[in-house]
């Protein structure tokens, strides 16, 4: 590996780790960088999933204050994400790359819309005091499972989707939802990365550089994200989500 390639990959890992913790969509940084440097798309996808997993863990740890008392809920949600991630990795390894690409921009765009309208809808959900408002509803678990499938297949913008559906169906502060999002993203990345490590082509030098950079980025992202007001955080999520849709449409 050329030395400047290593520098570029490390810097991309830092940025991806930061943006993953604050919003999600770090893959939209690292995946194009790896492809531009000459790595095959599948190798770029698998190496990216493994390399960014440590960053999602460090980002989740950075939100530990917001996650206090959420253990039982996190266990349920993590189980759904884990099963979805397994399904997503199977899809990546068995389906043509184009099979999922057509629907991805639509899913991300829908998530952005849900984030925008989330405050009003969450108030309506809370006023109904339904099972969904407690975060234990079957619908929410099913949606988290589906997002886990998407994340295992192509991790970009899964954080935007998670915040969108949880914001719609849970009466919780946005910062807490962001912390839960980081945990679920970590589950998906770790599970997908572990599977790819054994059954898919992987560039381990790339994994090492991305892992080192993403861990640093995860710590930085937690410090930044936890200081943002709900309005600013929601604005950042929407901007990044729109950028993700544009990127996916023009690539």
mmCIF file of N, CA and C in Angstrom, residues 2 6 23 67-68 72 74 81 99-100 119 131-132 153 176 185 241 250:
data_model
loop_
_atom_site.group_PDB
_atom_site.id
_atom_site.type_symbol
_atom_site.label_atom_id
_atom_site.label_comp_id
_atom_site.label_asym_id
_atom_site.label_seq_id
_atom_site.Cartn_x
_atom_site.Cartn_y
_atom_site.Cartn_z
ATOM 1 N N UNK A 2 0.561 2.203 -0.889
ATOM 2 C CA UNK A 2 1.294 3.465 -0.946
ATOM 3 C C UNK A 2 1.002 4.272 0.311
ATOM 4 N N UNK A 6 -2.575 5.172 2.644
ATOM 5 C CA UNK A 6 -2.818 4.883 4.049
ATOM 6 C C UNK A 6 -3.298 6.122 4.797
ATOM 7 N N UNK A 23 -24.585 11.371 13.352
ATOM 8 C CA UNK A 23 -25.748 11.187 12.478
ATOM 9 C C UNK A 23 -25.856 9.761 11.950
ATOM 10 N N UNK A 67 -27.734 6.571 27.854
ATOM 11 C CA UNK A 67 -28.214 5.191 27.766
ATOM 12 C C UNK A 67 -28.471 4.552 29.128
ATOM 13 N N UNK A 68 -28.258 5.292 30.192
ATOM 14 C CA UNK A 68 -28.497 4.721 31.523
ATOM 15 C C UNK A 68 -29.973 4.322 31.678
ATOM 16 N N UNK A 72 -32.866 -3.169 29.248
ATOM 17 C CA UNK A 72 -33.851 -4.101 28.682
ATOM 18 C C UNK A 72 -34.291 -3.719 27.273
ATOM 19 N N UNK A 74 -32.554 -1.958 25.090
ATOM 20 C CA UNK A 74 -31.429 -2.172 24.182
ATOM 21 C C UNK A 74 -31.271 -3.647 23.829
ATOM 22 N N UNK A 81 -31.756 -6.049 15.554
ATOM 23 C CA UNK A 81 -30.681 -5.582 14.676
ATOM 24 C C UNK A 81 -29.737 -6.718 14.300
ATOM 25 N N UNK A 99 -29.173 -5.189 -7.300
ATOM 26 C CA UNK A 99 -30.502 -5.627 -6.889
ATOM 27 C C UNK A 99 -31.110 -4.732 -5.823
ATOM 28 N N UNK A 100 -30.288 -4.139 -4.987
ATOM 29 C CA UNK A 100 -30.783 -3.354 -3.857
ATOM 30 C C UNK A 100 -30.645 -1.861 -4.082
ATOM 31 N N UNK A 119 -41.201 15.408 15.243
ATOM 32 C CA UNK A 119 -41.698 16.023 16.483
ATOM 33 C C UNK A 119 -43.213 15.974 16.625
ATOM 34 N N UNK A 131 -48.697 1.137 22.953
ATOM 35 C CA UNK A 131 -47.531 0.283 23.223
ATOM 36 C C UNK A 131 -46.320 0.788 22.479
ATOM 37 N N UNK A 132 -46.547 1.375 21.297
ATOM 38 C CA UNK A 132 -45.425 1.872 20.527
ATOM 39 C C UNK A 132 -44.713 2.987 21.245
ATOM 40 N N UNK A 153 -26.411 -5.086 4.556
ATOM 41 C CA UNK A 153 -26.192 -5.094 3.111
ATOM 42 C C UNK A 153 -25.372 -3.889 2.677
ATOM 43 N N UNK A 176 -31.188 10.805 23.415
ATOM 44 C CA UNK A 176 -31.264 9.404 23.836
ATOM 45 C C UNK A 176 -31.463 8.499 22.631
ATOM 46 N N UNK A 185 -26.331 0.507 15.582
ATOM 47 C CA UNK A 185 -25.395 0.551 14.455
ATOM 48 C C UNK A 185 -24.153 -0.278 14.761
ATOM 49 N N UNK A 241 -28.742 13.345 5.468
ATOM 50 C CA UNK A 241 -29.632 12.423 4.764
ATOM 51 C C UNK A 241 -29.893 12.845 3.328
ATOM 52 N N UNK A 250 -26.656 9.797 -7.937
ATOM 53 C CA UNK A 250 -25.725 10.187 -9.002
ATOM 54 C C UNK A 250 -24.555 9.248 -9.160
#
